[in-house]
Amino acid sequence: SMLAQLHESQNRLEEHAAQLEQQARELRTLCEVGQSVNRTLHPRATLEAALDRALGVPEITAGWAFLRPGEGESEDVPVSRGLLAGTAAAEQCRDRAECVCREVIEKGAVLVLRDPNRCEVLRREVEHQHALACHVAVPLISRGEVVGVLNLAGGDSEALQGLSLEFFQGLGEETGLALDNARLIARVRSELQRREALQQQLIHSAKLAAIGTLAAGVAHELNQPLTVIRAAAQDLQTFDQLANGEAAMLLDIERQTTRMMAIIEHLRTFSRDSRSERAATNVNEVVRQAAHMVAQQLHNRGIELVLDLEAGVGEIAADPVQLEQVVLNLLTNARDAVAGQPHGLVRVTTSRAEGAAGEEAKGVVIQVSDTGPGIPPEMRSRVFEPFFTTKEAGRGTGLGLAVSHGIVRDHGGSIEVVADSGAGATFSVWLPRTHNSRIEDAVGDAGRV
């Protein structure tokens, strides 16, 4: 009897020692997980570090995890380790309303799952002959809220369930805390980048204002001698005794000086610092003025400029100077896009955006197209960001399209890159019409400049 008692006591001591060893192993794993996840600075890297450490436990042979989107964040692609089907199944696990992960998010508690049909990932793994008998879904908790789910699976159901509930809870809390820190760091970094961008924009705006003042002064100084030259050319044309060709030369001088004076006057108007003033603005006339400003540049570079302006577009309530700035920015971008091409082409079109049958036109569309290399699809969503440019260093500030976007938005319109399967890029500007806008337009315009 005493021997039996001793044997029973020994068994209890061995069981207790095994439990202590198990707890020590779990604590070491939690410590390693905490050290790993707290060294990461990005939420996705935090999930990956947690999975890598968790798979160091022999009972765990596979895992996957996903995050719920935080404020101002897009949903992260799920991460996985040890899965035969990869992350594709994990994405469906996240999206399926009937998946056990939804239950974990709602209850905020660890769930043990033995039925593979209740989890898309387990079902897929079984189809791939992956012997996963059980998995544990762990809520990732940050500040009392479930921010994601960490799923850990193993082939031995009994062994996996032998790990304590406290181990899985600690794993979720450590990872959740690290995720909170990583998101906080990401938000701080984003805010610092935003402030730096604003500071650079203010500095650049100050430079542009100084350049505008200088341009206005230069324009004023150039206008006076040009006036004298033009007047002299006009007076000389009245002489009766002019040699062959001299009259044509004087007429050409008059025309060119008149053109230069018009450009200078336009430059003075464009650089004038004034508040936005809305007035009835002829869209076609604004496009013509902008095209006139860059026509010579395009011609010198062998670029063809085609205007296809629909008659009857009429007037809209807009600031003509700001609207012209938008068109100039788009023309300048198109010019740079086709630079170096043997037969570069830039096309500007205007048209009415029709409403329902019988209604007055609801808006005006301006499109600027080029035959350049185009804009890659992955960059189209960023082209209107301040300081983002696809041009080589020194050729662009990255502000032209951002400024244009702001002007169009302030006018109640929209600007976008139109997807095109062919070469080149097309920017489309839509501006709303007012109810009293006139449909009639003096003339349309179609042709080459």
Short mmCIF file of C-alpha atoms in Angstrom, two decimals:
data_model
loop_
_atom_site.label_atom_id
_atom_site.label_comp_id
_atom_site.label_asym_id
_atom_site.label_seq_id
_atom_site.Cartn_x
_atom_site.Cartn_y
_atom_site.Cartn_z
CA SER A 1 0.00 0.00 0.00
CA MET A 2 2.82 2.37 0.86
CA LEU A 3 4.57 1.46 -2.40
CA ALA A 4 1.43 2.26 -4.33
CA GLN A 5 1.16 5.62 -2.59
CA LEU A 6 4.78 6.39 -3.42
CA HIS A 7 4.20 5.41 -7.05
CA GLU A 8 1.08 7.62 -7.19
CA SER A 9 2.98 10.55 -5.66
CA GLN A 10 5.76 10.08 -8.19
CA ASN A 11 3.23 10.16 -11.03
CA ARG A 12 1.71 13.35 -9.67
CA LEU A 13 5.16 14.93 -9.37
CA GLU A 14 5.99 13.93 -12.92
CA GLU A 15 2.70 15.35 -14.18
CA HIS A 16 3.31 18.54 -12.23
CA ALA A 17 6.85 18.76 -13.58
CA ALA A 18 5.54 18.25 -17.11
CA GLN A 19 2.98 21.01 -16.57
CA LEU A 20 5.67 23.34 -15.24
CA GLU A 21 7.90 22.50 -18.20
CA GLN A 22 4.96 23.16 -20.57
CA GLN A 23 4.24 26.50 -18.89
CA ALA A 24 7.91 27.46 -19.03
CA ARG A 25 8.01 26.58 -22.73
CA GLU A 26 4.89 28.64 -23.39
CA LEU A 27 6.32 31.58 -21.43
CA ARG A 28 9.57 31.39 -23.40
CA THR A 29 7.59 31.38 -26.65
CA LEU A 30 5.50 34.36 -25.53
CA CYS A 31 8.69 36.20 -24.57
CA GLU A 32 10.22 35.47 -27.98
CA VAL A 33 7.01 36.55 -29.73
CA GLY A 34 6.93 39.79 -27.72
CA GLN A 35 10.55 40.58 -28.59
CA SER A 36 10.02 39.83 -32.29
CA VAL A 37 6.76 41.68 -32.86
CA ASN A 38 7.85 44.77 -30.94
CA ARG A 39 10.87 45.16 -33.23
CA THR A 40 8.64 45.60 -36.27
CA LEU A 41 7.42 48.97 -37.56
CA HIS A 42 4.69 47.82 -39.95
CA PRO A 43 1.45 45.94 -39.17
CA ARG A 44 2.06 43.29 -41.83
CA ALA A 45 5.59 42.66 -40.55
CA THR A 46 4.14 42.30 -37.05
CA LEU A 47 1.78 39.54 -38.20
CA GLU A 48 4.58 37.76 -40.04
CA ALA A 49 6.85 37.89 -36.96
CA ALA A 50 4.08 36.50 -34.75
CA LEU A 51 3.43 33.60 -37.15
CA ASP A 52 7.14 32.81 -37.50
CA ARG A 53 7.60 32.56 -33.74
CA ALA A 54 4.36 30.65 -33.18
CA LEU A 55 5.40 28.02 -35.73
CA GLY A 56 8.46 27.40 -33.59
CA VAL A 57 6.14 25.49 -31.25
CA PRO A 58 6.16 21.81 -32.34
CA GLU A 59 2.39 21.43 -31.97
CA ILE A 60 1.78 24.27 -34.48
CA THR A 61 2.55 23.43 -38.13
CA ALA A 62 0.64 26.14 -40.05
CA GLY A 63 -0.86 29.55 -39.49
CA TRP A 64 -2.55 32.50 -41.14
CA ALA A 65 -3.71 35.91 -39.99
CA PHE A 66 -5.42 39.06 -41.18
CA LEU A 67 -6.15 42.53 -39.88
CA ARG A 68 -9.29 44.59 -39.81
CA PRO A 69 -8.57 47.99 -41.43
CA GLY A 70 -7.65 50.75 -39.02
CA GLU A 71 -8.69 54.39 -39.39
CA GLY A 72 -7.53 55.73 -42.75
CA GLU A 73 -6.06 52.34 -43.72
CA SER A 74 -6.90 49.86 -46.41
CA GLU A 75 -7.35 46.22 -45.44
CA ASP A 76 -4.06 44.34 -45.39
CA VAL A 77 -3.57 41.24 -47.49
CA PRO A 78 -3.63 38.18 -45.17
CA VAL A 79 -0.31 36.55 -44.33
CA SER A 80 0.28 32.83 -43.97
CA ARG A 81 2.91 30.28 -43.10
CA GLY A 82 2.97 26.56 -43.84
CA LEU A 83 -0.17 26.48 -46.00
CA LEU A 84 -0.26 24.43 -49.19
CA ALA A 85 -2.98 26.65 -50.71
CA GLY A 86 -1.19 29.90 -49.86
CA THR A 87 -2.91 33.14 -48.88
CA ALA A 88 -5.73 32.84 -51.44
CA ALA A 89 -7.75 30.69 -49.07
CA ALA A 90 -6.90 33.00 -46.18
CA GLU A 91 -8.46 35.90 -48.09
CA GLN A 92 -11.70 33.94 -48.46
CA CYS A 93 -11.50 33.06 -44.78
CA ARG A 94 -11.45 36.77 -44.01
CA ASP A 95 -14.29 37.63 -46.38
CA ARG A 96 -16.75 34.79 -45.67
CA ALA A 97 -19.47 35.87 -43.28
CA GLU A 98 -20.03 32.32 -42.02
CA CYS A 99 -16.35 31.68 -41.24
CA VAL A 100 -15.33 31.05 -37.65
CA CYS A 101 -13.12 34.17 -37.79
CA ARG A 102 -16.25 36.32 -37.84
CA GLU A 103 -17.35 34.63 -34.64
CA VAL A 104 -13.96 35.34 -33.06
CA ILE A 105 -14.22 39.02 -33.98
CA GLU A 106 -17.74 39.28 -32.57
CA LYS A 107 -17.04 37.38 -29.31
CA GLY A 108 -13.42 38.43 -28.78
CA ALA A 109 -12.56 35.00 -27.39
CA VAL A 110 -10.26 32.13 -28.40
CA LEU A 111 -12.10 29.42 -30.33
CA VAL A 112 -10.94 25.84 -30.98
CA LEU A 113 -12.17 24.37 -34.26
CA ARG A 114 -12.15 20.69 -35.19
CA ASP A 115 -14.59 20.72 -38.12
CA PRO A 116 -12.68 21.67 -41.31
CA ASN A 117 -15.90 22.55 -43.12
CA ARG A 118 -16.40 25.58 -40.89
CA CYS A 119 -13.13 27.13 -42.10
CA GLU A 120 -12.31 27.77 -45.74
CA VAL A 121 -8.57 27.43 -45.12
CA LEU A 122 -8.82 24.07 -43.36
CA ARG A 123 -11.17 22.79 -46.06
CA ARG A 124 -8.72 23.83 -48.79
CA GLU A 125 -5.78 22.27 -46.94
CA VAL A 126 -7.61 18.97 -46.56
CA GLU A 127 -8.29 19.03 -50.32
CA HIS A 128 -4.53 19.47 -50.84
CA GLN A 129 -3.89 16.41 -48.67
CA HIS A 130 -2.56 18.53 -45.83
CA ALA A 131 -3.32 16.72 -42.57
CA LEU A 132 -4.51 19.59 -40.37
CA ALA A 133 -6.82 18.11 -37.77
CA CYS A 134 -7.51 21.17 -35.68
CA HIS A 135 -6.94 24.88 -35.48
CA VAL A 136 -7.23 27.61 -32.87
CA ALA A 137 -8.54 31.06 -33.80
CA VAL A 138 -7.04 33.77 -31.59
CA PRO A 139 -8.41 37.32 -31.45
CA LEU A 140 -5.78 40.06 -31.72
CA ILE A 141 -6.85 42.62 -29.15
CA SER A 142 -5.69 46.22 -29.00
CA ARG A 143 -7.15 48.72 -26.54
CA GLY A 144 -10.03 46.38 -25.81
CA GLU A 145 -11.00 45.91 -29.46
CA VAL A 146 -10.43 42.99 -31.81
CA VAL A 147 -8.20 44.27 -34.63
CA GLY A 148 -7.58 40.95 -36.37
CA VAL A 149 -7.47 37.18 -36.08
CA LEU A 150 -4.46 34.87 -35.73
CA ASN A 151 -5.16 31.26 -36.76
CA LEU A 152 -2.84 28.44 -35.67
CA ALA A 153 -3.28 24.86 -36.90
CA GLY A 154 -1.70 21.45 -36.33
CA GLY A 155 -1.98 17.87 -37.46
CA ASP A 156 -2.32 16.47 -33.93
CA SER A 157 -5.59 17.72 -32.47
CA GLU A 158 -4.85 16.45 -28.98
CA ALA A 159 -1.37 17.97 -28.87
CA LEU A 160 -2.57 21.36 -30.10
CA GLN A 161 -5.34 21.43 -27.54
CA GLY A 162 -2.75 20.54 -24.91
CA LEU A 163 -1.43 24.10 -25.11
CA SER A 164 -3.05 26.27 -22.47
CA LEU A 165 -5.77 28.82 -23.15
CA GLU A 166 -3.61 31.41 -21.39
CA PHE A 167 -0.86 30.80 -23.97
CA PHE A 168 -3.14 31.62 -26.88
CA GLN A 169 -4.63 34.62 -25.05
CA GLY A 170 -1.16 35.96 -24.28
CA LEU A 171 -0.13 35.45 -27.90
CA GLY A 172 -3.10 37.52 -29.07
CA GLU A 173 -2.50 40.28 -26.51
CA GLU A 174 1.25 40.56 -27.27
CA THR A 175 0.61 40.70 -31.02
CA GLY A 176 -2.31 43.13 -30.60
CA LEU A 177 -0.20 45.51 -28.50
CA ALA A 178 2.62 45.39 -31.07
CA LEU A 179 0.10 46.05 -33.85
CA ASP A 180 -1.17 49.10 -31.99
CA ASN A 181 2.39 50.42 -31.67
CA ALA A 182 3.13 49.71 -35.34
CA ARG A 183 -0.02 51.53 -36.48
CA LEU A 184 0.79 54.46 -34.22
CA ILE A 185 4.30 54.69 -35.69
CA ALA A 186 2.84 54.47 -39.22
CA ARG A 187 0.39 57.30 -38.46
CA VAL A 188 3.12 59.48 -36.97
CA ARG A 189 5.36 58.82 -39.96
CA SER A 190 2.54 59.64 -42.37
CA GLU A 191 1.78 62.86 -40.52
CA LEU A 192 5.43 63.90 -40.58
CA GLN A 193 5.59 63.23 -44.32
CA ARG A 194 2.40 65.23 -44.85
CA ARG A 195 3.76 68.19 -42.89
CA GLU A 196 7.06 68.04 -44.73
CA ALA A 197 5.18 68.01 -48.04
CA LEU A 198 3.10 71.02 -46.94
CA GLN A 199 6.24 72.87 -45.91
CA GLN A 200 7.85 72.17 -49.28
CA GLN A 201 4.66 73.28 -51.01
CA LEU A 202 4.67 76.56 -49.07
CA ILE A 203 8.32 77.16 -49.98
CA HIS A 204 7.60 76.40 -53.62
CA SER A 205 4.51 78.63 -53.58
CA ALA A 206 6.64 81.48 -52.25
CA LYS A 207 9.12 80.92 -55.07
CA LEU A 208 6.31 80.90 -57.62
CA ALA A 209 4.95 84.15 -56.18
CA ALA A 210 8.42 85.74 -56.46
CA ILE A 211 8.76 84.51 -60.04
CA GLY A 212 5.34 85.93 -60.85
CA THR A 213 6.33 89.34 -59.49
CA LEU A 214 9.58 89.23 -61.45
CA ALA A 215 7.76 88.17 -64.61
CA ALA A 216 5.32 91.03 -64.28
CA GLY A 217 8.22 93.49 -63.94
CA VAL A 218 10.07 92.03 -66.92
CA ALA A 219 6.88 92.10 -68.97
CA HIS A 220 6.40 95.79 -68.18
CA GLU A 221 9.98 96.61 -69.18
CA LEU A 222 9.76 94.67 -72.45
CA ASN A 223 6.41 96.12 -73.42
CA GLN A 224 7.73 99.67 -73.82
CA PRO A 225 10.53 98.99 -76.35
CA LEU A 226 8.23 96.64 -78.29
CA THR A 227 5.66 99.42 -78.52
CA VAL A 228 8.33 101.71 -79.98
CA ILE A 229 9.47 99.06 -82.50
CA ARG A 230 5.93 98.34 -83.64
CA ALA A 231 5.13 102.05 -84.00
CA ALA A 232 8.28 102.57 -86.06
CA ALA A 233 7.39 99.64 -88.31
CA GLN A 234 3.89 101.03 -88.81
CA ASP A 235 5.25 104.49 -89.67
CA LEU A 236 7.80 103.10 -92.13
CA GLN A 237 5.05 101.24 -93.99
CA THR A 238 3.55 104.57 -94.99
CA PHE A 239 6.63 105.50 -97.05
CA ASP A 240 6.09 105.31 -100.77
CA GLN A 241 9.66 104.54 -101.74
CA LEU A 242 10.29 101.09 -100.25
CA ALA A 243 12.55 98.53 -101.89
CA ASN A 244 11.26 95.14 -102.91
CA GLY A 245 10.54 93.01 -99.85
CA GLU A 246 10.92 95.84 -97.36
CA ALA A 247 7.16 96.35 -97.00
CA ALA A 248 6.70 92.64 -96.29
CA MET A 249 9.50 92.73 -93.73
CA LEU A 250 7.96 95.74 -91.98
CA LEU A 251 4.56 94.06 -91.92
CA ASP A 252 6.15 90.95 -90.44
CA ILE A 253 7.87 93.09 -87.76
CA GLU A 254 4.53 94.66 -86.89
CA ARG A 255 2.79 91.31 -86.65
CA GLN A 256 5.49 89.72 -84.54
CA THR A 257 5.78 92.65 -82.14
CA THR A 258 1.99 92.69 -81.81
CA ARG A 259 2.08 89.00 -81.01
CA MET A 260 4.87 89.50 -78.46
CA MET A 261 2.97 92.35 -76.81
CA ALA A 262 -0.14 90.16 -76.58
CA ILE A 263 1.88 87.40 -74.94
CA ILE A 264 3.42 89.88 -72.50
CA GLU A 265 0.03 91.33 -71.62
CA HIS A 266 -1.29 87.84 -71.11
CA LEU A 267 1.72 87.04 -68.90
CA ARG A 268 1.00 90.11 -66.77
CA THR A 269 -2.62 89.07 -66.39
CA PHE A 270 -1.65 85.49 -65.59
CA SER A 271 0.94 86.46 -62.95
CA ARG A 272 -1.30 89.05 -61.29
CA ASP A 273 -2.01 88.15 -57.66
CA SER A 274 -5.77 88.27 -57.29
CA ARG A 275 -8.57 86.33 -55.70
CA SER A 276 -10.55 83.87 -57.73
CA GLU A 277 -13.32 85.72 -59.54
CA ARG A 278 -16.04 83.70 -61.23
CA ALA A 279 -17.59 85.09 -64.36
CA ALA A 280 -19.25 83.85 -67.52
CA THR A 281 -16.31 82.16 -69.23
CA ASN A 282 -16.16 80.86 -72.78
CA VAL A 283 -14.46 77.48 -72.49
CA ASN A 284 -13.36 77.34 -76.11
CA GLU A 285 -11.80 80.79 -75.87
CA VAL A 286 -9.84 79.76 -72.76
CA VAL A 287 -8.54 76.68 -74.58
CA ARG A 288 -7.54 78.80 -77.59
CA GLN A 289 -5.65 81.26 -75.37
CA ALA A 290 -3.78 78.45 -73.61
CA ALA A 291 -2.99 76.77 -76.93
CA HIS A 292 -1.69 80.06 -78.30
CA MET A 293 0.72 80.31 -75.36
CA VAL A 294 2.40 76.97 -76.10
CA ALA A 295 1.85 76.66 -79.86
CA GLN A 296 5.28 78.00 -80.78
CA GLN A 297 7.02 75.75 -78.25
CA LEU A 298 5.29 72.71 -79.69
CA HIS A 299 6.06 73.78 -83.25
CA ASN A 300 9.76 74.25 -82.44
CA ARG A 301 9.88 70.72 -81.05
CA GLY A 302 8.13 69.18 -84.02
CA ILE A 303 4.95 68.43 -82.04
CA GLU A 304 1.60 68.81 -83.78
CA LEU A 305 -1.18 70.50 -81.83
CA VAL A 306 -4.75 69.75 -82.89
CA LEU A 307 -7.78 71.59 -81.52
CA ASP A 308 -11.17 69.92 -81.83
CA LEU A 309 -13.51 72.36 -80.09
CA GLU A 310 -17.21 71.68 -80.28
CA ALA A 311 -19.32 74.63 -81.35
CA GLY A 312 -22.07 75.39 -78.88
CA VAL A 313 -20.12 74.51 -75.75
CA GLY A 314 -20.83 78.04 -74.56
CA GLU A 315 -19.99 79.62 -71.23
CA ILE A 316 -19.66 78.38 -67.68
CA ALA A 317 -19.25 80.21 -64.36
CA ALA A 318 -15.49 80.03 -63.79
CA ASP A 319 -12.33 81.99 -63.15
CA PRO A 320 -10.83 82.26 -66.67
CA VAL A 321 -7.26 82.72 -65.40
CA GLN A 322 -7.43 79.65 -63.17
CA LEU A 323 -9.13 77.60 -65.87
CA GLU A 324 -6.44 78.58 -68.33
CA GLN A 325 -3.82 77.51 -65.80
CA VAL A 326 -5.38 74.05 -65.74
CA VAL A 327 -5.28 73.77 -69.55
CA LEU A 328 -1.70 75.09 -69.66
CA ASN A 329 -0.60 72.53 -67.07
CA LEU A 330 -2.16 69.71 -69.08
CA LEU A 331 -0.64 70.98 -72.34
CA THR A 332 2.77 71.28 -70.70
CA ASN A 333 2.56 67.72 -69.41
CA ALA A 334 1.51 66.49 -72.86
CA ARG A 335 4.41 68.40 -74.43
CA ASP A 336 6.91 66.76 -72.08
CA ALA A 337 5.34 63.33 -72.63
CA VAL A 338 5.86 63.38 -76.41
CA ALA A 339 9.24 65.15 -76.32
CA GLY A 340 11.75 63.40 -78.54
CA GLN A 341 9.16 61.55 -80.62
CA PRO A 342 9.49 61.93 -84.42
CA HIS A 343 5.75 62.58 -84.92
CA GLY A 344 4.43 63.75 -81.55
CA LEU A 345 0.77 64.76 -81.38
CA VAL A 346 -1.20 66.66 -78.74
CA ARG A 347 -4.97 66.94 -79.14
CA VAL A 348 -7.39 69.12 -77.19
CA THR A 349 -11.13 68.54 -77.43
CA THR A 350 -14.13 70.20 -75.84
CA SER A 351 -17.66 68.84 -75.71
CA ARG A 352 -20.90 69.08 -73.82
CA ALA A 353 -21.67 66.42 -71.23
CA GLU A 354 -25.31 65.76 -72.01
CA GLY A 355 -27.93 65.12 -69.37
CA ALA A 356 -30.99 62.96 -69.79
CA ALA A 357 -33.02 63.24 -72.98
CA GLY A 358 -34.49 66.69 -73.35
CA GLU A 359 -32.42 68.24 -70.56
CA GLU A 360 -29.96 71.05 -70.97
CA ALA A 361 -26.31 70.00 -71.12
CA LYS A 362 -25.13 69.34 -67.59
CA GLY A 363 -21.47 70.15 -68.04
CA VAL A 364 -18.49 70.79 -70.26
CA VAL A 365 -15.67 68.32 -70.86
CA ILE A 366 -12.11 69.31 -71.80
CA GLN A 367 -9.80 66.50 -72.84
CA VAL A 368 -6.06 66.74 -73.49
CA SER A 369 -4.51 63.69 -75.16
CA ASP A 370 -0.97 62.89 -76.24
CA THR A 371 0.87 60.12 -78.05
CA GLY A 372 3.49 59.70 -75.35
CA PRO A 373 4.33 56.52 -73.40
CA GLY A 374 1.22 56.81 -71.23
CA ILE A 375 0.83 56.44 -67.47
CA PRO A 376 1.18 52.98 -65.89
CA PRO A 377 -2.09 51.81 -64.24
CA GLU A 378 -0.42 51.53 -60.83
CA MET A 379 0.54 55.24 -60.95
CA ARG A 380 -2.78 56.69 -62.15
CA SER A 381 -4.17 56.98 -58.64
CA ARG A 382 -1.15 59.06 -57.55
CA VAL A 383 -0.70 61.54 -60.40
CA PHE A 384 -2.69 64.23 -58.57
CA GLU A 385 -0.67 63.92 -55.35
CA PRO A 386 1.54 66.95 -54.54
CA PHE A 387 5.19 66.45 -55.55
CA PHE A 388 4.52 63.16 -57.33
CA THR A 389 5.98 63.15 -60.82
CA THR A 390 6.93 60.55 -63.41
CA LYS A 391 9.39 62.94 -65.05
CA GLU A 392 13.11 62.60 -64.60
CA ALA A 393 14.86 64.63 -61.91
CA GLY A 394 14.96 68.36 -62.61
CA ARG A 395 12.15 68.35 -65.20
CA GLY A 396 9.10 68.52 -62.99
CA THR A 397 8.00 69.85 -59.59
CA GLY A 398 5.09 67.45 -59.18
CA LEU A 399 2.75 70.36 -58.45
CA GLY A 400 1.11 71.05 -61.82
CA LEU A 401 -1.50 68.32 -61.69
CA ALA A 402 -2.04 68.77 -57.94
CA VAL A 403 -2.76 72.48 -58.46
CA SER A 404 -5.01 71.67 -61.43
CA HIS A 405 -6.92 69.14 -59.35
CA GLY A 406 -7.48 71.75 -56.65
CA ILE A 407 -8.71 74.37 -59.12
CA VAL A 408 -11.12 71.97 -60.83
CA ARG A 409 -12.42 70.73 -57.48
CA ASP A 410 -12.98 74.32 -56.29
CA HIS A 411 -15.07 74.86 -59.43
CA GLY A 412 -17.25 71.87 -58.53
CA GLY A 413 -15.79 69.71 -61.28
CA SER A 414 -13.57 66.65 -61.59
CA ILE A 415 -10.35 65.68 -63.35
CA GLU A 416 -9.18 62.15 -64.08
CA VAL A 417 -6.89 60.04 -66.20
CA VAL A 418 -8.96 58.23 -68.79
CA ALA A 419 -7.97 54.56 -69.16
CA ASP A 420 -6.84 53.84 -72.69
CA SER A 421 -5.57 50.57 -74.09
CA GLY A 422 -3.55 52.41 -76.73
CA ALA A 423 -0.43 54.51 -76.37
CA GLY A 424 -0.45 57.90 -74.75
CA ALA A 425 -2.43 59.50 -71.95
CA THR A 426 -5.72 61.40 -71.84
CA PHE A 427 -6.72 63.79 -69.07
CA SER A 428 -10.40 64.60 -68.86
CA VAL A 429 -11.76 67.66 -67.05
CA TRP A 430 -15.49 67.96 -66.33
CA LEU A 431 -16.92 71.32 -65.26
CA PRO A 432 -20.55 71.90 -64.34
CA ARG A 433 -22.78 74.30 -66.20
CA THR A 434 -24.93 76.83 -64.40
CA HIS A 435 -28.64 77.04 -65.22
CA ASN A 436 -28.23 80.41 -66.92
CA SER A 437 -25.19 79.39 -68.98
CA ARG A 438 -25.59 80.15 -72.63
CA ILE A 439 -25.55 77.19 -74.98
CA GLU A 440 -24.60 79.32 -77.94
CA ASP A 441 -20.95 79.76 -78.73
CA ALA A 442 -19.55 82.22 -81.23
CA VAL A 443 -17.71 79.58 -83.22
CA GLY A 444 -16.31 76.16 -82.75
CA ASP A 445 -12.79 75.41 -83.78
CA ALA A 446 -11.25 72.43 -85.44
CA GLY A 447 -7.85 72.28 -87.00
CA ARG A 448 -4.11 72.34 -86.43
CA VAL A 449 -2.20 75.06 -84.68
#
